[in-house]
PDB file of C-alpha atoms in Angstrom:
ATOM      1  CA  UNK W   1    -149.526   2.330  60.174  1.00 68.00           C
ATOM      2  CA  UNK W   2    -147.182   5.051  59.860  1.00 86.00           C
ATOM      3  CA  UNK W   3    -144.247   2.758  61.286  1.00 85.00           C
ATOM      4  CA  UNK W   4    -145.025   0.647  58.392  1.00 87.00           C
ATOM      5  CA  UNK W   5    -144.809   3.438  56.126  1.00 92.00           C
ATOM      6  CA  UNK W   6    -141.692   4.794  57.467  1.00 92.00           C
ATOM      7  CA  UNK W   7    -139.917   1.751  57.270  1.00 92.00           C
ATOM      8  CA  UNK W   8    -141.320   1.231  53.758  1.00 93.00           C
ATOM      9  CA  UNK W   9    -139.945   4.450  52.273  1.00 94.00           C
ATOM     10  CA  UNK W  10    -136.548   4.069  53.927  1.00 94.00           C
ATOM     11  CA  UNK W  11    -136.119   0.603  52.673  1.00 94.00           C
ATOM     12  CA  UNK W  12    -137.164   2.124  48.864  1.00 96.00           C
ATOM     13  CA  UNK W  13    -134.952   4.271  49.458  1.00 95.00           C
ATOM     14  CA  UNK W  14    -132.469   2.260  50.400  1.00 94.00           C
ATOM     15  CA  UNK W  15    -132.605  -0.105  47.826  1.00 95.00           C
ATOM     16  CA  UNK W  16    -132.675   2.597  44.849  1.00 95.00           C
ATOM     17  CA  UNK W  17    -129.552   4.277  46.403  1.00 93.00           C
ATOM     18  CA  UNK W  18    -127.830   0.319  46.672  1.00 91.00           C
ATOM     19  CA  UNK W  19    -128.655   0.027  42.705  1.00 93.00           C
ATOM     20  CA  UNK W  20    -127.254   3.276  41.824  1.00 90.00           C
ATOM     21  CA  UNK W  21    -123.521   3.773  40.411  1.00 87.00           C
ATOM     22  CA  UNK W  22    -121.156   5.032  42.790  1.00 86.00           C
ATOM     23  CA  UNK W  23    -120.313   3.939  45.902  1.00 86.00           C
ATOM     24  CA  UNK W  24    -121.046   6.897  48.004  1.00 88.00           C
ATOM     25  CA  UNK W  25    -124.496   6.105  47.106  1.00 90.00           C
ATOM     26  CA  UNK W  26    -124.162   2.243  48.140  1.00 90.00           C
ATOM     27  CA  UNK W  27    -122.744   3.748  51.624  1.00 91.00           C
ATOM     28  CA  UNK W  28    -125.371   5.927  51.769  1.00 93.00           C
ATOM     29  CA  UNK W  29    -128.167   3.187  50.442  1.00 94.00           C
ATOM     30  CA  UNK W  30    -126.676   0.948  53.443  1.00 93.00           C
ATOM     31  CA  UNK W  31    -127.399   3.636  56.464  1.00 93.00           C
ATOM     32  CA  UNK W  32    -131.040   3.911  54.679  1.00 94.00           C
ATOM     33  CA  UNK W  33    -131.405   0.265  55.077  1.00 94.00           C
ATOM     34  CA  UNK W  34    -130.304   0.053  58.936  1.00 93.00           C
ATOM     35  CA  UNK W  35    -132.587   2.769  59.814  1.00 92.00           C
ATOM     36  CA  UNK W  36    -135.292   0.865  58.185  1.00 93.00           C
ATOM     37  CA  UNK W  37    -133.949  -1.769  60.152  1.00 91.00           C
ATOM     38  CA  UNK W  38    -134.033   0.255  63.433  1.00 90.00           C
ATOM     39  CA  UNK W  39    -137.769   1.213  62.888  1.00 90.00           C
ATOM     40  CA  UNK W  40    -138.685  -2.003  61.994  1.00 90.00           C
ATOM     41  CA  UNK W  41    -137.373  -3.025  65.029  1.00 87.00           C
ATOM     42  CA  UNK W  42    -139.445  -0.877  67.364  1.00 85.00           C
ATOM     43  CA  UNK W  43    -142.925  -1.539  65.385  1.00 84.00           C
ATOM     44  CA  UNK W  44    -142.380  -5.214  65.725  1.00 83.00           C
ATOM     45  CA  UNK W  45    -141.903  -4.503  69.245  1.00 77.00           C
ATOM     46  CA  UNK W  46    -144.983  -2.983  70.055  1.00 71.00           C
ATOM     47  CA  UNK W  47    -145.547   0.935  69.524  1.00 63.00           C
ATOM     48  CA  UNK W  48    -147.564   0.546  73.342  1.00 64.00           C
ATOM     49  CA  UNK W  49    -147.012   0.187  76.181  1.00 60.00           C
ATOM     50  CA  UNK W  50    -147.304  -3.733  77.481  1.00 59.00           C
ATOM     51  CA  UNK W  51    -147.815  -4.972  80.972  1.00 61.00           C
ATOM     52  CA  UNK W  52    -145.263  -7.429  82.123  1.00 60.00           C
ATOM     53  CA  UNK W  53    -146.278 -11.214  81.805  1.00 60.00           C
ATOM     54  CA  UNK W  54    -145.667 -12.483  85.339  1.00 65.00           C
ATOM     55  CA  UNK W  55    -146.428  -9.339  87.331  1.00 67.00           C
ATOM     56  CA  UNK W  56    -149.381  -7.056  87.436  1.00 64.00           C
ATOM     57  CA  UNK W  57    -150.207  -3.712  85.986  1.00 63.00           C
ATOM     58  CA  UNK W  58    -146.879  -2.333  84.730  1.00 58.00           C
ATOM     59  CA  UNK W  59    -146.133   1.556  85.764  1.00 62.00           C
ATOM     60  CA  UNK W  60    -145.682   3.773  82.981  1.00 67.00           C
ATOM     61  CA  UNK W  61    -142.731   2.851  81.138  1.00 67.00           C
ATOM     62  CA  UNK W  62    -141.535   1.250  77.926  1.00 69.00           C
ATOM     63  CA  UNK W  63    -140.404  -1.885  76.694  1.00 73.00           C
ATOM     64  CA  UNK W  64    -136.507  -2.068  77.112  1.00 79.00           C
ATOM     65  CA  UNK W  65    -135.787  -5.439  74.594  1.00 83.00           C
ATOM     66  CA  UNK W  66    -136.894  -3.222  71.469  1.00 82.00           C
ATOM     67  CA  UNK W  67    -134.688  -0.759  72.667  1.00 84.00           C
ATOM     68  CA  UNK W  68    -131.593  -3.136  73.449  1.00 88.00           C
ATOM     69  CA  UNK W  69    -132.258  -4.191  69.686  1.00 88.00           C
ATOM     70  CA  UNK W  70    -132.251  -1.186  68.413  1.00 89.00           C
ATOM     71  CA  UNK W  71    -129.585   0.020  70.431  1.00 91.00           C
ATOM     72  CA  UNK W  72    -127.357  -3.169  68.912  1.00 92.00           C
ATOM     73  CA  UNK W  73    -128.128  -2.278  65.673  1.00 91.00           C
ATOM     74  CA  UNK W  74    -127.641   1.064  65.557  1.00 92.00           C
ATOM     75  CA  UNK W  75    -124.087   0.485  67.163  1.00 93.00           C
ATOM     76  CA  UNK W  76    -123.826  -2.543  64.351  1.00 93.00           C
ATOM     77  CA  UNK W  77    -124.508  -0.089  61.619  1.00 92.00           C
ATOM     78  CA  UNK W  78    -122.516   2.540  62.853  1.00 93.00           C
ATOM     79  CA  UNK W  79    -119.615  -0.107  62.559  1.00 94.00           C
ATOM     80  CA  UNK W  80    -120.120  -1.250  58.875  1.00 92.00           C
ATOM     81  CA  UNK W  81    -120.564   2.336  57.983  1.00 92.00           C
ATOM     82  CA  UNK W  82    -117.400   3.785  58.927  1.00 93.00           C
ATOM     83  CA  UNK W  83    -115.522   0.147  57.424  1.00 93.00           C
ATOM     84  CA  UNK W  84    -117.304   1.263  53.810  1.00 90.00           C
ATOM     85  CA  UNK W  85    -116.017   4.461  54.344  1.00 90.00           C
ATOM     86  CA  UNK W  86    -112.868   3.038  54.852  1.00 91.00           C
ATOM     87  CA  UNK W  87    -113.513   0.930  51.856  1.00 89.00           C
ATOM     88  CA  UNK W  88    -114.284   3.625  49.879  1.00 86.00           C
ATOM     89  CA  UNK W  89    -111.440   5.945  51.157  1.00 86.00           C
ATOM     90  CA  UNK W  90    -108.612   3.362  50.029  1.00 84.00           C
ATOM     91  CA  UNK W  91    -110.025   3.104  46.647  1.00 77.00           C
ATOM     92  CA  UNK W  92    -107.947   4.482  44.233  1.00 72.00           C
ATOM     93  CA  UNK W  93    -110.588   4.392  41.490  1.00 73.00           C
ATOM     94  CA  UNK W  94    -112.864   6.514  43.433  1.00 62.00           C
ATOM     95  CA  UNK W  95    -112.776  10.169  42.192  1.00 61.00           C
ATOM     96  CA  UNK W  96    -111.475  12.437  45.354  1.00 55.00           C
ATOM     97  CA  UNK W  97    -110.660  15.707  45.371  1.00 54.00           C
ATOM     98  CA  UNK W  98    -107.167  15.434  43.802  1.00 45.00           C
ATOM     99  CA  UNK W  99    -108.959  13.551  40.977  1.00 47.00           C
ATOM    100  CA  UNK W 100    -108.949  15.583  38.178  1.00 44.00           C
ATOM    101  CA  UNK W 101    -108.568  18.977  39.291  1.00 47.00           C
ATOM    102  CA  UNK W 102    -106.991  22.384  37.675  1.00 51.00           C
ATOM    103  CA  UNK W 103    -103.521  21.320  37.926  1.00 50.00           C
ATOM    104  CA  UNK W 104    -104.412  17.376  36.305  1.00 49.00           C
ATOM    105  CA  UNK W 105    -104.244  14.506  38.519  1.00 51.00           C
ATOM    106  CA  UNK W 106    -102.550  14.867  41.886  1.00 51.00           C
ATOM    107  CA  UNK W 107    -100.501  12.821  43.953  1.00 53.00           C
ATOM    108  CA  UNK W 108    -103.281  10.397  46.745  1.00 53.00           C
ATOM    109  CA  UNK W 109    -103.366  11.656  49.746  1.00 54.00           C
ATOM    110  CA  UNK W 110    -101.125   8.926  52.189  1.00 55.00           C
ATOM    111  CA  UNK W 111    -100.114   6.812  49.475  1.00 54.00           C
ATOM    112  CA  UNK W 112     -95.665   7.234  48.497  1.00 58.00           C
ATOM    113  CA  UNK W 113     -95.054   9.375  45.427  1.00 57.00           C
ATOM    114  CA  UNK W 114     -93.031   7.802  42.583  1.00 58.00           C
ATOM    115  CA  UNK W 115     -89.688   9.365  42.053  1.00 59.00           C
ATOM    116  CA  UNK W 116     -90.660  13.023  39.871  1.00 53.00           C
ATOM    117  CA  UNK W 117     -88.794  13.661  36.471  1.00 54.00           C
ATOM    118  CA  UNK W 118     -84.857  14.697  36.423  1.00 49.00           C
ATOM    119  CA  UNK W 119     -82.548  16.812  34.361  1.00 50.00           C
ATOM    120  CA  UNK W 120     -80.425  14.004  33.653  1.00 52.00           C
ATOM    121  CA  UNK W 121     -82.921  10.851  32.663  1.00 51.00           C
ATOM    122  CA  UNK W 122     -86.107  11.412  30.376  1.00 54.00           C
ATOM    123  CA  UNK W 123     -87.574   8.789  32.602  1.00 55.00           C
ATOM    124  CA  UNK W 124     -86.758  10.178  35.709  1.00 51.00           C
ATOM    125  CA  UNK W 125     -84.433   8.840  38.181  1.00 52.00           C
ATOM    126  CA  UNK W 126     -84.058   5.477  39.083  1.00 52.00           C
ATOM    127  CA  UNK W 127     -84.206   5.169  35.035  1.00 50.00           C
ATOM    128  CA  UNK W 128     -81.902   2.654  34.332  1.00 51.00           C
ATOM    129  CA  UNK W 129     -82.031   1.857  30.676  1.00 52.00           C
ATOM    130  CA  UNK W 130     -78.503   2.432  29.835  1.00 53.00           C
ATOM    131  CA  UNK W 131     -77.932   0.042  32.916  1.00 52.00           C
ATOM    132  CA  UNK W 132     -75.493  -3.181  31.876  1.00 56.00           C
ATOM    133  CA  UNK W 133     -78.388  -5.198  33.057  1.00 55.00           C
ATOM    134  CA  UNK W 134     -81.131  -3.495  31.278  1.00 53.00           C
ATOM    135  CA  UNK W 135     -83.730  -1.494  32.316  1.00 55.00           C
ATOM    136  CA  UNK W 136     -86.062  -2.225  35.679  1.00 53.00           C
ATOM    137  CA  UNK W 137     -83.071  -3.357  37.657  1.00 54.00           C
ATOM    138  CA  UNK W 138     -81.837  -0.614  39.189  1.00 55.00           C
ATOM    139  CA  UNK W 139     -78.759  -1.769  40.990  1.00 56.00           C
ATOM    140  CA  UNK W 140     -75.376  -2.605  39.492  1.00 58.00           C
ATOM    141  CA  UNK W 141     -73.988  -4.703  37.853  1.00 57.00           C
ATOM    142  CA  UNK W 142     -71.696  -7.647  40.511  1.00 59.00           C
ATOM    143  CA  UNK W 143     -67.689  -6.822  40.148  1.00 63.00           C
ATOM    144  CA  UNK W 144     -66.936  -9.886  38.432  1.00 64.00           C
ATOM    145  CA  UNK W 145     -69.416  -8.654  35.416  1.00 61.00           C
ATOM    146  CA  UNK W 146     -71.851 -11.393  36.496  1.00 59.00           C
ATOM    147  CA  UNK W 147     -75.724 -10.433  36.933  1.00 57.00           C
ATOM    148  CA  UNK W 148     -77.368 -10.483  40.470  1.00 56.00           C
ATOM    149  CA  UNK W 149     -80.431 -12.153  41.838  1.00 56.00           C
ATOM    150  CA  UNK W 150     -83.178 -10.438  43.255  1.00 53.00           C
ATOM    151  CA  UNK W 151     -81.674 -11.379  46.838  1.00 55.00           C
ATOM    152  CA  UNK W 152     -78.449  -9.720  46.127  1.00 53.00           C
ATOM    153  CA  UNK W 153     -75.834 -12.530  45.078  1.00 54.00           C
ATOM    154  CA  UNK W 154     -75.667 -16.635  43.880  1.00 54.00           C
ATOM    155  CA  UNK W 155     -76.437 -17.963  40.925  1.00 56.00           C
ATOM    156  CA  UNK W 156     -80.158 -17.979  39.897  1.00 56.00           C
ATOM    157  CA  UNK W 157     -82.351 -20.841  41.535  1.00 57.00           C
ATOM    158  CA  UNK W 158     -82.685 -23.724  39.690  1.00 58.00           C
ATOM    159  CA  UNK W 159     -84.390 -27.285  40.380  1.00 60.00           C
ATOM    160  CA  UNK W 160     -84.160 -28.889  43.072  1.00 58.00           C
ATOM    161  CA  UNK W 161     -81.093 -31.012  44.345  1.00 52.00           C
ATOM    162  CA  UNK W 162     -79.914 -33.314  46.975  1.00 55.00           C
ATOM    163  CA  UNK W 163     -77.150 -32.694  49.324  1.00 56.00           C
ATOM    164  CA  UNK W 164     -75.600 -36.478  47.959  1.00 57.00           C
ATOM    165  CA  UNK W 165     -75.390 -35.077  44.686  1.00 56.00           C
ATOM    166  CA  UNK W 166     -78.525 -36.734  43.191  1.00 58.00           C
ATOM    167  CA  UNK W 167     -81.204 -34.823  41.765  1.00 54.00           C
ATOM    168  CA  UNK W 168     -84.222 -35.072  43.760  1.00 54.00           C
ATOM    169  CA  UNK W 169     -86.848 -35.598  41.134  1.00 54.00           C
ATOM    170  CA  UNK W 170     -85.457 -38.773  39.386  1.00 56.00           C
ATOM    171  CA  UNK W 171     -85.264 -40.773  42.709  1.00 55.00           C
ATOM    172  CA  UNK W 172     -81.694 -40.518  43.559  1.00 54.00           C
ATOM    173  CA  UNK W 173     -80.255 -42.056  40.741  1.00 55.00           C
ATOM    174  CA  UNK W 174     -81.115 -45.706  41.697  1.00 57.00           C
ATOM    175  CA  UNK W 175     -82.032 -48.324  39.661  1.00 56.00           C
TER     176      UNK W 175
END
């Protein structure tokens, strides 16, 4: 009976924490549920002690495939625990530390920092809006006056043509 209970209020609690906003709470909801899961586990395996099916009386000792089970899924848990936190780590609309604290919002902790503001550009550097080639480009203009690809040289890429001088979408030219 109080296995049953047990399991019950971790698996309310579990639940309520999964339906909450935030997702420390889901993490937290989702431990809840695997130690449900782990209790569960050992009351549907008998609370007693058993004798063994195919031998006589059994000395004193416990069941071991409950435990295995349990053992499994506590490792299992364990695993999709720390990949959540992982999860929720890398998200960069969860509120951290650097967040929102005295000094505004800070720079995230292992991600690159955009280029900070300069005496010369309102923008910053890297601002290239009196560029030749307009702004977002960031690289000069080709000698001959010409603008660049996004590779670094040739003429922009076009449609598709043969090496026989035909275009390949008409068929070649033939009749």
């Amino acid at each position: 009976m109080s296995a049953a209970l047990v399991t019950g209020v971790l698996v309310a609690a579990g639940v309520f924490l999964l339906l909450r906003p935030g997702q420390l709470r889901v993490v937290l909801g989702f431990v809840l549920l695997g130690h449900a899961v782990n209790v569960l586990l050992l009351a549907a395996g008998g609370l007693q002690r058993r004798t063994s099916a195919l031998e006589g009386p059994a000395p004193d000792a416990a069941d071991p495939l409950p435990q295995a089970f349990v053992l499994t899924a506590i490792v299992i848990t364990f695993g999709i625990t720390v990949h959540l936190l992982g999860l929720l780590r890398r998200d960069p609309a969860a509120p951290g530390p650097h967040a929102d604290g005295p000094g505004g919002p800070g720079p995230s902790a292992g991600r690159p920092r955009g280029p900070g503001p300069d005496a010369d550009s309102p923008r910053g550097p890297g601002s290239d809006a009196d560029s030749p080639r307009g702004p977002g480009t960031g690289a000069p203009p080709a000698a001959d006056g010409a603008p660049r690809t996004a590779a670094g040289g040739g003429p922009e890429p076009g449609p598709a043509s043969r090496h026989d001088g035909t275009d390949a979408g008409t068929g070649g030219g033939r009749p």
